Amino acid sequence: MTQYGSPEREKTEEERSLNFIEQIITEDIKSGKNDGRVHTRFPPEPNGYLHIGHAKSICLNFGLAVKYNGLYNLRFDDTNPLTEEVEYVDSIMEDVRWLGFDWGDRLYYASDYFEQLYEWAEKLIIKGKAYVCELTAEEINARRGTPTRPGTESPYRNRGTEENLDLLRRMRKGEFREGEKVLRAKIDMSSPNMHMRDPVLYRIIHASHHRTGDRWCIYPTYDWAHGQSDSIERITHSICTLEFEVHRPLYDWFIRELEIFPSRQIEFARLNLSYTIMSKRKLLQLVKEGYVSGWNDPRMPTISGLRRRGYTPESIRYFSDRIGVAKRENVIDLALLEHSVREDLNKKATRVMAVLNPLKLVITNYPEGETEEVDAVINPEMPDPGKRKVPFTREILIEKDDFMEDPPKKFFRLAPGREVRLKYAYIIKCEKAVKNDHGEITELHCTYDPLTRSGMPDANRKVKSTIHWVSEPHAREVEVRLFDRLFLKEDPDDVEKGQDFKSSLNPESLKVTKGYISSGIDGAGALDKFQFERLGYFCVDPESKPDKMVFNRTVTLRDAWAKMAKNPQK
RNA sequence: UGACCGAUGGUGUAACGGUAGCACUGCAGAUUUUGGUUCUGCCUGUCCAGGUUCGAAUCCUGGUCGGUCAACCA
């Protein structure tokens, strides 16, 4: 992981404690289960874009396979033609690949197993473990009982094998309307586990599927497809989220009745992030109702959104590693995700001086019309930091925030009569703040000390701070999109009665502004990463054009001064 | 008011009967031509009550709190 900077000592296997899934796998390997083989899978349903929660699952599933010298599959759980689309299949593959995982030739679709699944359904009927039920969905639900009350058996539960077989075959042929009949497993209507109360295996859907077209009009449910797909692929450890825990008895029941390869389902707690929603349904709503520009809006917690925001695959993998894996509900602090990008970008991002909120500054004793070139460091964290020339002139732009007419005690920047260093250039002294008729400061007049240019002996003089700047005649205007968290509340769903999560939306999650940069960005292409010195990390938006560049703010730098300014009581 | 799962600093996560550690956050300081980075230090924790044991975060019992389950979604 560490490419530059201080060499981090990798912890040895013994030093690093194992999470509960790694413990299970380690024990399985030790006991020779599955011949010591480890094979995992990531099974997305192609009905939406992947988000950071999926990233956790991908890193977990695939990371485990890598760690234990196993294999991992990418499998689309495409059993519901009503909600699934190729657009999603494509985006999912792009995102998984971008995260840094290569599934080789192990790309599968649950729909590839439809025929096998069907054969197994007949097998179950022959064993007397499944039946065609003609109750309506409402009737089935009414008879299912409640978690505290047992259900009642369907009147169709005990029909003969031949009749069941005939009916199922006719269901497949398309002789019935949607909802008219379903195939159900015959288990136990009084089980305390609702999922064991004769779950539906097949439902009739007269819709074409993005892969099987119109070949089928009966589609397997999740329970009927998922475990068997794992088994067909000889998945050893089928890792999923906690809400499927109650499905496990059914998962195991199918394996037992069908006498097929016994994959083992293991559940972990899904990721929750503060100030973020993870529900695909709600994310879709934000997209459809135009609260964001699309699935890849840089404010979205989707992989494609994070990518466009400027996150790197490494930072997301690092994050997944840091958050850990366990079975208890959790809410990860968004600060950890931000820490993860900063950690990575600090090592990689090219430094550039950009002014976003300009205040003109005239160096009155500097020769008019002269331009000199000063050396700027490209990235101080690199073993070979590199240098770049930056033009310096009499009239420059500095950040408005870097000047205060009447500064508080701990403000170290420019103020009347105070000295400051212009990074890579000279030490200047503020002589005068020029105001307009409204009393607003329009420009600053300063003088410079010609002996303090970086590299000269006098440059080592101590000054309280160093600020960034841009030569005004050389300044190039760019568009800058300042993103902030999409939601104001730590838990966006924690809202007043009658309101929904949208009432927690942050109205200031996007501010579009201008920036001025003189050098360092020529030829920068989509998603190239920069640090605007003292401001934050930015990347080139894919919509950016050479003559009209657009930068997205990934995250600000940590800002001790901003924190202090917020808590003036100290 | 059923079944299942869970409970360790502010947030996550370790410790597998023997000194409660790590990361993030927060705070304080050092270094710094980024109030960044880096470095140092500090704050803060085993849900409760019993029991077993020389010894319990860990095992047992009971409670409390939180989550999940009543789609022909996944």
XYZ file of C-alpha atoms (C1' of nucleotides) in Angstrom:
644
model
C 0.000 0.000 0.000
C 2.689 2.452 0.949
C 4.317 3.795 -2.157
C 6.022 6.870 -0.868
C 6.823 8.360 2.476
C 7.855 6.544 5.590
C 8.189 2.822 5.169
C 5.370 1.160 7.032
C 6.264 -2.152 8.496
C 3.759 -4.724 7.402
C 2.335 -6.654 10.286
C 2.913 -10.358 10.224
C 0.043 -12.784 10.203
C 0.475 -13.537 13.891
C 0.495 -9.899 14.899
C -2.696 -9.057 13.171
C -5.771 -10.526 14.747
C -8.230 -12.356 12.573
C -11.817 -11.257 12.159
C -14.497 -13.831 12.848
C -14.790 -14.895 9.211
C -11.057 -15.327 8.864
C -11.174 -17.456 11.974
C -13.814 -19.706 10.434
C -11.829 -19.995 7.223
C -8.597 -20.683 9.063
C -10.266 -23.459 11.004
C -11.800 -24.905 7.842
C -8.417 -24.968 6.173
C -6.868 -26.589 9.193
C -9.520 -29.288 9.346
C -9.214 -29.984 5.646
C -12.775 -28.983 4.864
C -13.369 -28.472 1.126
C -9.854 -29.845 0.625
C -8.562 -26.618 2.080
C -10.070 -24.720 -0.821
C -11.376 -21.152 -0.386
C -13.774 -19.821 -2.999
C -15.928 -16.739 -2.510
C -18.223 -14.669 -4.626
C -19.761 -11.232 -4.875
C -23.402 -11.540 -5.987
C -24.883 -8.144 -6.905
C -28.366 -7.777 -8.311
C -28.132 -5.571 -11.397
C -30.851 -3.184 -10.306
C -28.764 -0.208 -9.243
C -25.272 1.130 -8.926
C -22.757 -0.165 -6.438
C -22.101 1.942 -3.355
C -19.493 2.110 -0.626
C -21.374 -0.574 1.312
C -20.928 -2.923 -1.624
C -17.274 -1.948 -1.704
C -16.964 -3.302 1.814
C -18.514 -6.570 0.687
C -16.350 -6.787 -2.430
C -13.155 -6.093 -0.514
C -14.198 -8.627 2.096
C -15.237 -11.416 -0.281
C -12.459 -10.957 -2.788
C -9.865 -9.967 -0.221
C -10.480 -13.193 1.667
C -10.001 -15.265 -1.468
C -6.740 -13.476 -2.209
C -5.535 -13.810 1.364
C -6.147 -17.544 1.462
C -4.950 -18.256 -2.073
C -8.443 -18.985 -3.256
C -10.656 -17.847 -6.076
C -13.466 -15.365 -6.324
C -16.401 -15.103 -8.695
C -18.467 -12.196 -9.832
C -22.034 -13.398 -10.142
C -25.053 -11.384 -11.096
C -28.075 -12.372 -9.109
C -30.429 -11.665 -11.976
C -33.615 -13.441 -11.034
C -36.035 -10.537 -11.335
C -36.451 -9.229 -14.889
C -38.737 -6.462 -13.701
C -36.057 -4.409 -11.980
C -32.838 -5.429 -13.683
C -31.062 -3.793 -16.598
C -27.868 -4.167 -18.602
C -26.903 -0.606 -17.734
C -26.468 -1.796 -14.183
C -24.565 -4.918 -15.204
C -22.085 -2.751 -17.077
C -21.651 -0.213 -14.311
C -21.130 -2.936 -11.730
C -18.390 -4.590 -13.746
C -16.708 -1.252 -14.327
C -16.808 -0.432 -10.634
C -15.502 -3.788 -9.434
C -12.678 -3.632 -11.939
C -11.863 -0.074 -10.936
C -11.695 -1.123 -7.302
C -8.847 -3.333 -8.382
C -10.320 -6.809 -8.674
C -10.019 -9.119 -11.625
C -12.447 -12.016 -11.671
C -10.699 -13.546 -14.692
C -13.075 -15.882 -16.500
C -15.221 -16.368 -13.446
C -18.111 -14.149 -14.434
C -21.444 -15.829 -13.830
C -25.146 -15.119 -13.864
C -27.799 -16.812 -11.791
C -29.809 -16.855 -15.015
C -27.259 -19.309 -16.410
C -28.570 -21.757 -13.858
C -32.274 -21.477 -14.639
C -32.399 -24.875 -16.336
C -30.559 -26.621 -13.516
C -32.759 -24.897 -10.977
C -35.812 -26.090 -12.842
C -34.608 -29.678 -12.810
C -34.055 -29.443 -9.098
C -37.559 -28.120 -8.659
C -38.943 -31.256 -10.287
C -36.681 -33.297 -8.070
C -38.141 -31.603 -5.020
C -41.675 -32.323 -6.245
C -40.803 -35.971 -6.762
C -39.433 -36.086 -3.226
C -42.740 -34.672 -2.042
C -40.998 -31.501 -0.887
C -42.618 -28.962 -3.197
C -46.041 -28.218 -4.593
C -47.875 -25.906 -6.939
C -50.062 -23.519 -4.994
C -52.977 -21.649 -6.514
C -53.596 -19.236 -3.696
C -53.262 -15.571 -4.562
C -50.397 -13.578 -3.099
C -52.815 -12.032 -0.616
C -54.133 -15.418 0.447
C -50.662 -16.802 0.879
C -49.677 -13.846 3.019
C -52.825 -14.127 5.084
C -52.130 -17.789 5.780
C -48.467 -17.309 6.554
C -49.281 -16.289 10.101
C -47.113 -13.836 11.995
C -43.792 -14.177 13.768
C -45.706 -15.018 16.924
C -48.531 -17.081 15.386
C -48.167 -20.156 13.200
C -49.506 -20.159 9.653
C -52.081 -22.467 8.137
C -51.443 -24.928 5.390
C -52.446 -24.302 1.814
C -55.336 -26.420 0.509
C -53.079 -27.328 -2.436
C -50.308 -28.545 -0.183
C -50.983 -32.237 -0.497
C -51.702 -32.795 -4.125
C -50.073 -35.657 -5.958
C -46.677 -35.726 -7.547
C -48.002 -36.135 -11.090
C -50.399 -33.244 -10.763
C -47.646 -31.035 -9.346
C -45.266 -31.990 -12.117
C -47.891 -31.358 -14.769
C -48.787 -27.995 -13.303
C -45.166 -26.886 -13.004
C -44.486 -27.878 -16.603
C -47.491 -25.924 -17.750
C -46.366 -22.966 -15.647
C -43.087 -23.073 -17.506
C -44.894 -23.317 -20.859
C -46.718 -20.124 -20.120
C -50.203 -21.514 -19.783
C -51.018 -19.374 -16.767
C -51.285 -15.733 -15.956
C -48.992 -13.910 -13.573
C -49.885 -14.561 -9.981
C -52.132 -17.458 -10.826
C -49.829 -20.138 -9.513
C -46.537 -20.476 -7.692
C -44.291 -23.349 -6.753
C -43.692 -23.611 -3.028
C -41.420 -25.726 -0.913
C -43.237 -27.970 1.535
C -41.546 -27.415 4.848
C -43.318 -26.305 8.008
C -46.139 -23.797 8.277
C -45.702 -23.564 12.027
C -41.971 -22.954 12.053
C -40.960 -20.027 14.223
C -38.873 -18.981 11.226
C -41.191 -17.348 8.708
C -38.883 -18.309 5.879
C -39.531 -21.977 6.513
C -43.309 -21.598 6.113
C -43.530 -23.060 2.609
C -41.540 -20.354 0.816
C -42.219 -19.537 -2.815
C -39.697 -20.986 -5.253
C -41.083 -19.905 -8.596
C -43.399 -17.132 -9.600
C -44.839 -16.430 -13.026
C -43.559 -13.236 -14.639
C -44.359 -12.649 -18.290
C -41.484 -10.299 -18.890
C -38.358 -10.642 -20.927
C -35.101 -10.946 -19.148
C -31.988 -8.993 -20.087
C -30.133 -12.222 -20.741
C -32.629 -15.050 -21.264
C -35.060 -12.972 -23.290
C -38.446 -14.677 -23.465
C -37.213 -18.167 -22.824
C -38.689 -18.200 -19.367
C -41.881 -16.976 -17.807
C -41.256 -18.521 -14.415
C -38.454 -16.991 -12.398
C -36.793 -18.334 -9.259
C -36.985 -16.341 -6.062
C -33.872 -15.246 -4.189
C -33.976 -18.168 -1.773
C -34.402 -20.728 -4.495
C -31.645 -19.294 -6.667
C -28.970 -17.995 -4.364
C -27.786 -20.962 -2.360
C -27.964 -23.286 -5.321
C -25.929 -20.869 -7.399
C -23.313 -20.895 -4.652
C -23.397 -24.649 -4.667
C -23.092 -24.945 -8.446
C -20.023 -22.702 -8.340
C -18.707 -24.722 -5.403
C -18.438 -21.607 -3.303
C -16.971 -22.577 0.045
C -17.808 -19.479 2.052
C -20.862 -17.528 1.001
C -20.577 -14.224 2.780
C -23.614 -11.990 3.007
C -25.162 -9.371 5.257
C -26.977 -9.901 8.535
C -30.532 -9.647 7.255
C -30.040 -12.987 5.531
C -29.275 -14.726 8.771
C -32.884 -15.910 9.083
C -32.638 -17.339 5.591
C -29.776 -19.634 6.504
C -31.945 -22.550 7.703
C -33.658 -22.498 4.320
C -30.331 -22.169 2.514
C -29.168 -25.293 4.331
C -32.488 -27.084 3.823
C -32.225 -26.844 0.034
C -28.662 -28.112 0.081
C -29.662 -31.045 2.226
C -32.774 -31.981 0.243
C -31.031 -31.605 -3.099
C -27.896 -33.339 -1.823
C -25.621 -30.845 -3.499
C -22.319 -29.208 -2.614
C -22.669 -27.625 0.812
C -21.621 -23.997 0.597
C -21.622 -22.291 3.971
C -23.386 -18.987 4.464
C -21.754 -16.540 6.868
C -23.327 -13.216 7.746
C -21.665 -9.923 8.694
C -22.988 -6.472 9.555
C -23.444 -4.166 6.597
C -21.736 -0.807 6.486
C -23.526 2.276 7.685
C -21.850 5.649 7.269
C -22.744 8.799 9.134
C -24.310 11.581 7.047
C -25.002 9.029 4.332
C -27.811 6.826 3.097
C -27.057 3.439 1.675
C -30.468 2.224 0.595
C -30.523 1.551 -3.147
C -34.162 2.532 -3.213
C -33.459 5.929 -1.683
C -30.414 6.539 -3.831
C -32.535 5.768 -6.873
C -35.078 8.270 -5.616
C -32.421 10.994 -5.363
C -31.447 10.268 -8.948
C -34.978 10.033 -10.344
C -36.249 13.109 -8.573
C -33.263 15.176 -9.582
C -31.762 15.904 -6.176
C -28.441 14.845 -7.652
C -27.227 14.829 -11.223
C -27.070 11.042 -11.519
C -25.741 7.862 -9.958
C -22.239 9.234 -10.387
C -22.910 12.619 -8.848
C -19.794 13.301 -6.752
C -21.979 13.648 -3.665
C -23.358 10.136 -3.991
C -21.902 7.323 -1.884
C -21.805 5.194 -5.025
C -18.500 3.858 -6.276
C -18.960 5.857 -9.465
C -19.762 8.971 -7.436
C -16.724 8.538 -5.227
C -14.584 7.952 -8.278
C -15.779 11.170 -9.854
C -15.304 12.916 -6.546
C -11.644 12.000 -6.696
C -11.442 8.986 -4.428
C -8.880 6.375 -5.375
C -9.381 2.593 -5.317
C -6.549 2.386 -2.811
C -8.293 4.763 -0.443
C -11.487 2.740 -0.560
C -9.657 -0.515 0.008
C -7.778 1.031 2.908
C -11.089 2.215 4.335
C -12.648 -1.236 3.996
C -9.699 -2.636 5.832
C -9.886 -0.127 8.657
C -13.596 -0.487 9.405
C -13.282 -4.142 10.266
C -15.826 -6.920 10.061
C -18.179 -8.048 12.798
C -21.788 -8.933 13.468
C -22.934 -5.943 15.429
C -24.718 -2.987 13.926
C -22.322 -0.116 13.277
C -22.193 3.425 12.016
C -18.790 4.413 10.721
C -17.732 8.006 11.111
C -17.565 9.741 7.733
C -14.294 11.227 9.016
C -12.669 7.838 8.597
C -13.542 7.750 4.905
C -12.175 11.266 4.514
C -9.050 10.299 6.399
C -8.611 7.410 3.987
C -8.508 9.609 0.869
C -6.324 12.224 2.442
C -3.904 9.535 3.481
C -3.607 8.295 -0.089
C -3.822 11.600 -1.928
C -1.193 13.189 0.302
C 1.284 10.786 -1.215
C 0.066 11.043 -4.779
C -1.460 14.405 -5.553
C 0.470 17.027 -7.494
C 0.659 20.296 -5.576
C -0.621 23.381 -7.278
C -1.333 26.905 -6.059
C -4.914 27.914 -6.711
C -6.847 30.888 -5.410
C -10.570 30.368 -5.053
C -11.596 33.570 -3.349
C -9.279 36.194 -4.818
C -8.044 39.396 -3.275
C -5.685 41.484 -5.400
C -2.313 42.267 -3.897
C 0.110 44.786 -5.382
C 3.774 44.665 -4.431
C 4.487 48.353 -4.713
C 8.281 48.160 -4.702
C 8.454 45.371 -7.284
C 9.347 46.431 -10.827
C 6.362 46.900 -13.085
C 6.037 44.556 -16.025
C 8.627 42.127 -14.744
C 8.042 38.382 -14.502
C 10.384 36.055 -12.738
C 10.074 32.330 -12.338
C 10.230 30.690 -8.969
C 10.576 26.990 -8.199
C 7.571 25.177 -6.775
C 7.700 21.662 -5.356
C 5.477 19.166 -7.134
C 4.983 16.821 -4.188
C 7.071 17.032 -1.027
C 6.019 13.507 -0.012
C 7.617 11.897 -3.011
C 11.135 10.489 -2.735
C 11.962 12.749 -5.662
C 9.637 15.700 -5.134
C 10.282 17.402 -8.471
C 10.124 21.096 -9.318
C 8.058 23.292 -11.538
C 8.457 26.938 -12.545
C 5.790 29.352 -11.410
C 5.552 32.935 -12.695
C 5.781 35.727 -10.135
C 4.831 39.339 -10.859
C 4.035 42.667 -9.194
C 0.319 41.977 -9.073
C -0.846 38.769 -7.561
C -4.000 37.188 -6.204
C -4.198 35.812 -2.712
C -7.002 34.184 -0.767
C -9.373 36.639 0.882
C -9.241 34.574 4.059
C -5.521 35.164 4.290
C -5.970 38.790 5.229
C -7.701 40.307 8.221
C -7.823 43.971 8.957
C -8.276 43.424 12.649
C -7.008 39.938 13.355
C -7.579 37.944 16.509
C -4.633 36.788 18.576
C -4.025 33.487 16.874
C -4.378 34.650 13.299
C -0.920 34.266 11.751
C -1.598 35.475 8.238
C -1.540 38.886 6.633
C -2.739 41.995 8.454
C -1.778 45.668 8.329
C 1.919 45.982 9.147
C 2.436 42.219 9.276
C 4.815 40.050 7.363
C 4.074 36.815 5.631
C 5.908 34.549 3.228
C 4.608 34.055 -0.286
C 5.273 30.400 -0.813
C 8.316 29.734 -3.014
C 8.820 33.499 -3.467
C 9.419 36.451 -1.134
C 8.530 37.710 2.283
C 6.141 40.620 1.980
C 4.814 43.183 4.385
C 1.315 44.595 4.270
C 1.401 48.365 4.030
C -2.154 49.273 3.254
C -5.608 47.913 2.614
C -7.300 49.856 -0.164
C -11.062 50.246 0.190
C -13.887 51.291 -2.072
C -16.719 53.701 -1.227
C -18.591 50.990 0.641
C -15.656 50.373 2.891
C -14.900 47.010 1.265
C -11.311 46.021 0.819
C -10.526 45.910 -2.887
C -6.796 45.402 -2.837
C -3.766 45.208 -0.648
C -0.596 47.187 -1.075
C 2.506 45.429 0.159
C 6.252 45.708 -0.121
C 8.637 42.835 -0.595
C 12.103 42.177 0.686
C 14.204 41.306 -2.407
C 16.696 39.359 -0.290
C 14.168 36.826 0.895
C 13.487 34.959 -2.291
C 13.388 31.219 -1.619
C 16.889 29.872 -1.703
C 18.505 33.120 -0.543
C 20.031 33.231 2.950
C 17.552 35.825 4.187
C 14.680 33.619 3.124
C 15.188 31.624 6.283
C 13.930 34.447 8.382
C 11.075 33.325 10.589
C 7.636 34.557 9.654
C 4.399 33.407 11.211
C 2.959 31.944 8.091
C 3.294 31.135 4.447
C 0.451 31.757 2.052
C -0.197 30.694 -1.533
C -0.733 33.083 -4.401
C -1.185 33.312 -8.161
C 0.300 35.863 -10.547
C -2.670 37.869 -11.760
C -1.580 38.319 -15.385
C -0.913 34.610 -15.633
C -4.020 33.503 -13.778
C -6.203 31.112 -15.678
C -9.834 30.868 -14.700
C -11.296 27.439 -14.017
C -14.570 26.172 -12.628
C -14.422 24.670 -9.192
C -17.154 22.554 -7.635
C -17.064 22.534 -3.882
C -18.814 19.505 -2.487
C -19.900 19.004 1.045
C -21.817 16.188 2.719
C -25.151 15.487 1.056
C -26.992 15.326 4.363
C -27.019 17.583 7.377
C -27.888 14.854 9.835
C -25.664 12.127 11.096
C -28.595 9.798 10.526
C -30.471 11.220 7.521
C -33.463 9.024 8.353
C -33.857 10.573 11.776
C -36.528 13.097 10.820
C -39.711 14.691 12.128
C -42.934 12.754 11.755
C -44.380 13.139 8.288
C -40.982 13.985 6.795
C -38.615 11.670 5.015
C -34.866 11.508 4.518
C -34.990 14.188 1.855
C -35.716 16.767 4.516
C -32.190 16.113 5.849
C -30.603 17.069 2.537
C -27.883 19.689 2.797
C -28.894 22.654 0.599
C -25.250 23.648 0.399
C -23.820 20.317 -0.635
C -22.661 21.837 -3.912
C -21.231 25.277 -4.496
C -19.926 26.156 -7.916
C -17.270 28.824 -7.967
C -14.257 30.042 -9.902
C -10.634 29.357 -9.272
C -7.429 30.949 -10.539
C -4.363 28.926 -11.344
C -1.219 29.959 -13.172
C 0.601 26.708 -13.708
C 0.745 23.008 -13.148
C -2.514 21.934 -14.715
C -1.673 22.027 -18.410
C -2.658 18.796 -20.047
C -4.457 17.463 -16.994
C -7.080 14.908 -17.945
C -10.186 13.420 -16.402
C -9.803 12.389 -12.781
C -6.206 13.627 -12.452
C -5.601 14.437 -8.808
C -4.214 17.670 -7.383
C -3.729 19.255 -4.050
C -4.562 22.930 -4.176
C -2.084 23.965 -1.532
C -3.610 24.813 1.807
C -7.130 24.199 0.453
C -7.766 20.576 -0.302
C -7.645 17.776 -2.819
C -9.269 18.284 -6.183
C -9.637 16.234 -9.331
C -10.432 17.068 -12.921
C -14.082 16.362 -13.623
C -14.703 14.102 -16.633
C -16.786 16.923 -18.133
C -13.782 19.242 -18.024
C -12.551 20.709 -21.334
C -9.035 22.030 -21.974
C -10.361 25.544 -22.532
C -12.874 25.354 -19.691
C -11.458 23.234 -16.966
C -13.615 21.895 -14.157
C -12.286 20.711 -10.808
C -14.129 18.739 -8.151
C -13.159 19.122 -4.555
C -12.625 15.658 -3.150
C -12.040 16.750 0.423
C -10.566 19.724 2.207
C -7.245 19.536 3.976
C -7.438 19.169 7.707
C -7.652 22.727 8.907
C -6.538 23.533 12.423
C -7.249 27.226 11.923
C -10.823 26.624 10.764
C -11.381 24.513 13.850
C -9.984 27.216 16.083
C -12.097 29.877 14.389
C -15.157 27.747 15.050
C -14.394 27.457 18.761
C -13.322 30.990 19.651
C -13.754 30.343 23.393
C -10.221 29.012 23.477
C -45.839 -9.847 22.987
C -42.450 -15.373 19.373
C -37.739 -16.898 17.119
C -32.899 -15.606 15.883
C -28.629 -12.260 16.300
C -25.874 -8.725 18.952
C -23.856 -5.500 23.246
C -15.906 -3.235 24.874
C -13.947 4.774 25.098
C -17.383 9.794 21.070
C -17.025 6.062 16.494
C -15.212 1.391 14.812
C -12.491 -2.907 16.046
C -8.964 -6.475 19.030
C -8.007 -9.321 23.456
C -10.513 -16.788 22.793
C -10.007 -17.671 31.520
C -4.336 -14.223 33.253
C -1.652 -6.302 32.384
C -8.234 -4.037 28.125
C -4.702 -2.855 22.791
C -5.134 -0.468 17.776
C -7.361 3.043 14.295
C -10.438 7.359 13.534
C -12.217 11.629 16.196
C -11.086 15.267 20.081
C -7.366 17.932 23.097
C -2.123 19.550 24.132
C 2.819 20.068 22.325
C 7.258 19.525 18.766
C 8.781 19.992 13.641
C 7.299 22.466 9.167
C 8.282 27.684 3.172
C 0.972 24.020 3.112
C -2.426 26.277 10.297
C -1.090 20.105 5.428
C 2.301 15.947 6.365
C 5.297 13.767 10.258
C 6.338 13.014 15.523
C 5.139 13.006 20.943
C 1.724 13.022 24.867
C -3.310 13.059 26.863
C -8.739 12.318 27.572
C -12.421 8.649 27.406
C -14.480 1.919 27.600
C -15.934 -4.023 29.077
C -24.894 -2.841 29.456
C -26.946 -4.497 34.504
C -27.500 -8.275 38.517
C -26.120 -12.802 40.265
C -23.073 -17.344 39.752
C -18.535 -20.572 38.475
C -13.144 -19.645 39.254
C -7.112 -18.222 42.717
C -8.527 -15.041 38.575
C -14.159 -13.184 34.052
C -14.709 -8.414 28.662
C -14.303 -13.707 27.873
C -17.881 -19.289 30.812
C -23.232 -20.002 33.111
C -28.214 -17.916 34.622
C -31.588 -13.944 34.618
C -32.623 -9.105 33.053
C -32.020 -4.503 30.037
C -31.194 -2.310 25.476
C -30.506 -2.594 20.053
C -31.196 -5.187 15.342
C -33.590 -8.813 12.016
C -37.896 -11.713 10.349
C -44.874 -11.518 8.561
C -42.595 -9.362 -1.002
C -44.654 -14.080 -5.710
C -37.662 -8.026 -3.799
C -32.618 -9.250 -3.159
